[in-house]
């Protein structure tokens, strides 16, 4: 897989992750920030919904807002009242052209290090916060696994067939886990398999 093909695949995979997350929660928007390993800055890498036309590539300094807090702490967060959430950076939100009323965010963890943050803005239906947080955290884990597939290709020059075998092994580990998280994870792995087979 050439560097250009890999970059295209990565963009498509990240975009599929935010689209699935947005639809899973009936949200106004969903986004993925990746953490710059050198500076800690957060960069919008994929956006679905409000702001998707012009946010890709936008950067925020390390620690900015709820995404910055999640990236530093490695912990998920649900904020249903942003007026009382001290981590919320209204000026940063205003600079994107969309100020949400609620935010859920979960870290993307690779080798015990946060490499990115998955955010869901203004979800439509709220069960209990714990249910939403657990579901988002499970989905973020699967998203991090999908990113890991691409990193393995990038750093070891594996052929796509090797990634397909890895996808199948991850899928086998999900067997027996009931509920929407399993369905969502399988959908994500199917998307990853399809992307990597092109």
CSV table of C-alpha atoms in Angstrom, one decimal:
chain,number,residue,atom,x,y,z
A,1,UNK,CA,0.0,0.0,0.0
A,2,UNK,CA,1.5,3.3,-1.1
A,3,UNK,CA,1.8,6.3,1.3
A,4,UNK,CA,-0.9,8.1,-0.7
A,5,UNK,CA,-3.2,5.1,-0.6
A,6,UNK,CA,-2.6,4.7,3.2
A,7,UNK,CA,-3.4,8.4,3.8
A,8,UNK,CA,-6.6,8.0,1.8
A,9,UNK,CA,-7.6,4.9,3.7
A,10,UNK,CA,-6.8,6.5,7.1
A,11,UNK,CA,-9.0,9.5,6.2
A,12,UNK,CA,-11.9,7.2,5.1
A,13,UNK,CA,-11.6,5.1,8.2
A,14,UNK,CA,-11.6,8.1,10.5
A,15,UNK,CA,-14.6,9.5,8.7
A,16,UNK,CA,-16.5,6.3,9.0
A,17,UNK,CA,-15.8,6.2,12.7
A,18,UNK,CA,-17.3,9.7,13.3
A,19,UNK,CA,-20.2,9.0,11.1
A,20,UNK,CA,-21.1,5.7,12.9
A,21,UNK,CA,-20.6,7.5,16.3
A,22,UNK,CA,-22.9,10.4,15.3
A,23,UNK,CA,-25.7,8.0,14.1
A,24,UNK,CA,-25.2,5.7,17.1
A,25,UNK,CA,-26.1,8.6,19.5
A,26,UNK,CA,-28.4,10.6,17.1
A,27,UNK,CA,-26.0,13.5,17.6
A,28,UNK,CA,-25.6,16.8,15.9
A,29,UNK,CA,-22.0,16.2,15.3
A,30,UNK,CA,-19.1,13.9,16.0
A,31,UNK,CA,-15.3,14.4,15.6
A,32,UNK,CA,-11.9,12.8,16.1
A,33,UNK,CA,-9.0,14.8,17.3
A,34,UNK,CA,-5.5,13.3,17.0
A,35,UNK,CA,-2.8,14.3,19.5
A,36,UNK,CA,0.4,15.6,18.1
A,37,UNK,CA,3.1,13.3,19.7
A,38,UNK,CA,5.6,16.2,19.8
A,39,UNK,CA,3.5,19.1,21.0
A,40,UNK,CA,0.4,17.6,22.5
A,41,UNK,CA,-1.7,19.8,20.2
A,42,UNK,CA,-5.1,18.5,19.1
A,43,UNK,CA,-5.9,18.4,15.4
A,44,UNK,CA,-9.4,17.8,13.9
A,45,UNK,CA,-8.9,14.7,11.6
A,46,UNK,CA,-12.5,13.8,11.0
A,47,UNK,CA,-15.8,15.5,11.5
A,48,UNK,CA,-19.4,14.4,10.8
A,49,UNK,CA,-22.3,16.8,11.1
A,50,UNK,CA,-22.1,20.4,12.1
A,51,UNK,CA,-18.8,21.9,11.0
A,52,UNK,CA,-17.6,19.1,8.8
A,53,UNK,CA,-17.0,21.4,5.8
A,54,UNK,CA,-14.2,23.4,7.2
A,55,UNK,CA,-12.8,22.0,10.5
A,56,UNK,CA,-10.4,19.3,9.2
A,57,UNK,CA,-6.9,20.3,10.0
A,58,UNK,CA,-7.8,22.9,12.6
A,59,UNK,CA,-5.5,22.8,15.6
A,60,UNK,CA,-5.9,23.6,19.3
A,61,UNK,CA,-3.1,23.9,21.9
A,62,UNK,CA,-2.6,20.9,24.2
A,63,UNK,CA,-5.1,20.8,27.1
A,64,UNK,CA,-7.7,22.9,25.3
A,65,UNK,CA,-11.3,22.2,26.3
A,66,UNK,CA,-13.0,18.9,27.1
A,67,UNK,CA,-11.1,17.1,24.3
A,68,UNK,CA,-7.8,18.4,25.8
A,69,UNK,CA,-8.8,17.3,29.3
A,70,UNK,CA,-9.7,13.8,28.0
A,71,UNK,CA,-6.4,13.6,26.1
A,72,UNK,CA,-4.4,14.5,29.2
A,73,UNK,CA,-6.3,12.5,31.7
A,74,UNK,CA,-7.0,9.5,29.5
A,75,UNK,CA,-10.6,9.4,31.0
A,76,UNK,CA,-13.9,9.7,29.2
A,77,UNK,CA,-16.2,12.5,30.1
A,78,UNK,CA,-19.9,13.4,29.7
A,79,UNK,CA,-20.9,17.1,30.2
A,80,UNK,CA,-24.6,17.7,29.9
A,81,UNK,CA,-24.4,21.2,31.4
A,82,UNK,CA,-21.5,23.0,29.7
A,83,UNK,CA,-22.2,26.2,31.7
A,84,UNK,CA,-20.9,24.4,34.8
A,85,UNK,CA,-18.2,22.3,33.1
A,86,UNK,CA,-14.9,24.0,34.0
A,87,UNK,CA,-13.1,22.0,31.2
A,88,UNK,CA,-15.3,23.5,28.5
A,89,UNK,CA,-13.5,26.2,26.4
A,90,UNK,CA,-16.3,28.3,24.9
A,91,UNK,CA,-13.9,30.5,22.9
A,92,UNK,CA,-12.5,27.4,21.2
A,93,UNK,CA,-16.0,26.1,20.4
A,94,UNK,CA,-17.0,29.6,19.1
A,95,UNK,CA,-14.0,29.5,16.8
A,96,UNK,CA,-15.3,26.4,15.1
A,97,UNK,CA,-18.7,28.0,14.3
A,98,UNK,CA,-20.7,25.6,16.5
A,99,UNK,CA,-21.2,25.8,20.2
A,100,UNK,CA,-22.7,22.6,21.6
A,101,UNK,CA,-25.1,22.2,24.5
A,102,UNK,CA,-23.7,18.8,25.5
A,103,UNK,CA,-20.5,16.9,24.9
A,104,UNK,CA,-19.4,13.3,25.4
A,105,UNK,CA,-15.7,12.5,24.8
A,106,UNK,CA,-13.6,9.4,25.1
A,107,UNK,CA,-9.9,8.8,24.6
A,108,UNK,CA,-8.4,6.7,21.8
A,109,UNK,CA,-5.8,4.6,23.7
A,110,UNK,CA,-2.9,2.9,22.0
A,111,UNK,CA,-0.3,1.1,24.1
A,112,UNK,CA,-1.6,2.8,27.3
A,113,UNK,CA,-1.2,6.3,25.7
A,114,UNK,CA,-3.9,8.6,24.5
A,115,UNK,CA,-3.4,9.2,20.7
A,116,UNK,CA,-6.7,10.9,20.1
A,117,UNK,CA,-10.2,11.9,21.3
A,118,UNK,CA,-13.6,10.9,20.0
A,119,UNK,CA,-16.2,13.5,20.7
A,120,UNK,CA,-20.0,13.4,20.3
A,121,UNK,CA,-21.9,16.7,20.4
A,122,UNK,CA,-25.5,17.2,21.3
A,123,UNK,CA,-26.7,13.6,21.4
A,124,UNK,CA,-30.4,13.3,20.7
A,125,UNK,CA,-31.5,10.8,23.3
A,126,UNK,CA,-29.9,10.3,26.7
A,127,UNK,CA,-30.3,7.1,28.6
A,128,UNK,CA,-28.4,7.3,31.9
A,129,UNK,CA,-25.0,9.1,31.6
A,130,UNK,CA,-23.3,5.8,32.6
A,131,UNK,CA,-24.9,3.9,29.7
A,132,UNK,CA,-23.9,6.5,27.2
A,133,UNK,CA,-20.4,6.8,28.6
A,134,UNK,CA,-19.8,3.1,28.6
A,135,UNK,CA,-21.1,2.8,25.1
A,136,UNK,CA,-18.9,5.6,23.9
A,137,UNK,CA,-15.9,4.2,25.7
A,138,UNK,CA,-16.4,0.8,24.1
A,139,UNK,CA,-16.8,2.3,20.7
A,140,UNK,CA,-13.6,4.4,21.2
A,141,UNK,CA,-11.8,1.2,22.1
A,142,UNK,CA,-12.8,-0.3,18.7
A,143,UNK,CA,-11.9,2.9,16.9
A,144,UNK,CA,-8.5,2.8,18.5
A,145,UNK,CA,-8.1,-0.9,17.3
A,146,UNK,CA,-9.0,0.2,13.8
A,147,UNK,CA,-6.4,3.0,13.9
A,148,UNK,CA,-3.9,0.4,15.1
A,149,UNK,CA,-4.5,-1.6,12.0
A,150,UNK,CA,-3.4,1.4,9.9
A,151,UNK,CA,-0.4,2.0,12.0
A,152,UNK,CA,0.7,-1.6,11.6
A,153,UNK,CA,0.6,-1.2,7.9
A,154,UNK,CA,2.4,2.1,8.0
A,155,UNK,CA,5.3,1.0,10.2
A,156,UNK,CA,5.8,-2.6,9.1
A,157,UNK,CA,4.9,-2.5,5.4
A,158,UNK,CA,2.4,-5.3,5.9
A,159,UNK,CA,0.2,-6.3,3.0
A,160,UNK,CA,-3.5,-5.6,3.4
A,161,UNK,CA,-4.2,-9.4,3.7
A,162,UNK,CA,-2.3,-9.3,7.0
A,163,UNK,CA,-4.6,-6.6,8.2
A,164,UNK,CA,-7.6,-8.7,7.2
A,165,UNK,CA,-6.3,-11.5,9.5
A,166,UNK,CA,-5.9,-9.0,12.3
A,167,UNK,CA,-9.4,-7.7,11.8
A,168,UNK,CA,-10.7,-11.3,12.0
A,169,UNK,CA,-8.8,-11.9,15.2
A,170,UNK,CA,-10.2,-8.8,16.8
A,171,UNK,CA,-13.7,-9.7,15.6
A,172,UNK,CA,-13.4,-13.2,17.2
A,173,UNK,CA,-12.7,-11.6,20.6
A,174,UNK,CA,-16.0,-9.8,20.4
A,175,UNK,CA,-18.0,-13.0,20.2
A,176,UNK,CA,-20.4,-13.4,23.1
A,177,UNK,CA,-20.5,-9.7,24.1
A,178,UNK,CA,-24.2,-8.7,23.8
A,179,UNK,CA,-25.7,-5.4,23.1
A,180,UNK,CA,-25.4,-2.4,20.7
A,181,UNK,CA,-21.6,-2.1,21.3
A,182,UNK,CA,-21.0,-5.5,19.7
A,183,UNK,CA,-23.1,-4.5,16.7
A,184,UNK,CA,-21.3,-1.2,16.3
A,185,UNK,CA,-17.9,-2.7,16.8
A,186,UNK,CA,-18.6,-5.4,14.1
A,187,UNK,CA,-19.9,-2.6,11.8
A,188,UNK,CA,-16.7,-0.7,12.3
A,189,UNK,CA,-14.5,-3.7,11.7
A,190,UNK,CA,-16.4,-4.5,8.5
A,191,UNK,CA,-15.8,-0.9,7.3
A,192,UNK,CA,-12.1,-1.3,8.1
A,193,UNK,CA,-11.9,-4.6,6.3
A,194,UNK,CA,-13.6,-3.1,3.2
A,195,UNK,CA,-11.4,0.0,3.2
A,196,UNK,CA,-8.2,-2.0,3.5
A,197,UNK,CA,-9.2,-4.4,0.8
A,198,UNK,CA,-9.3,-1.6,-1.8
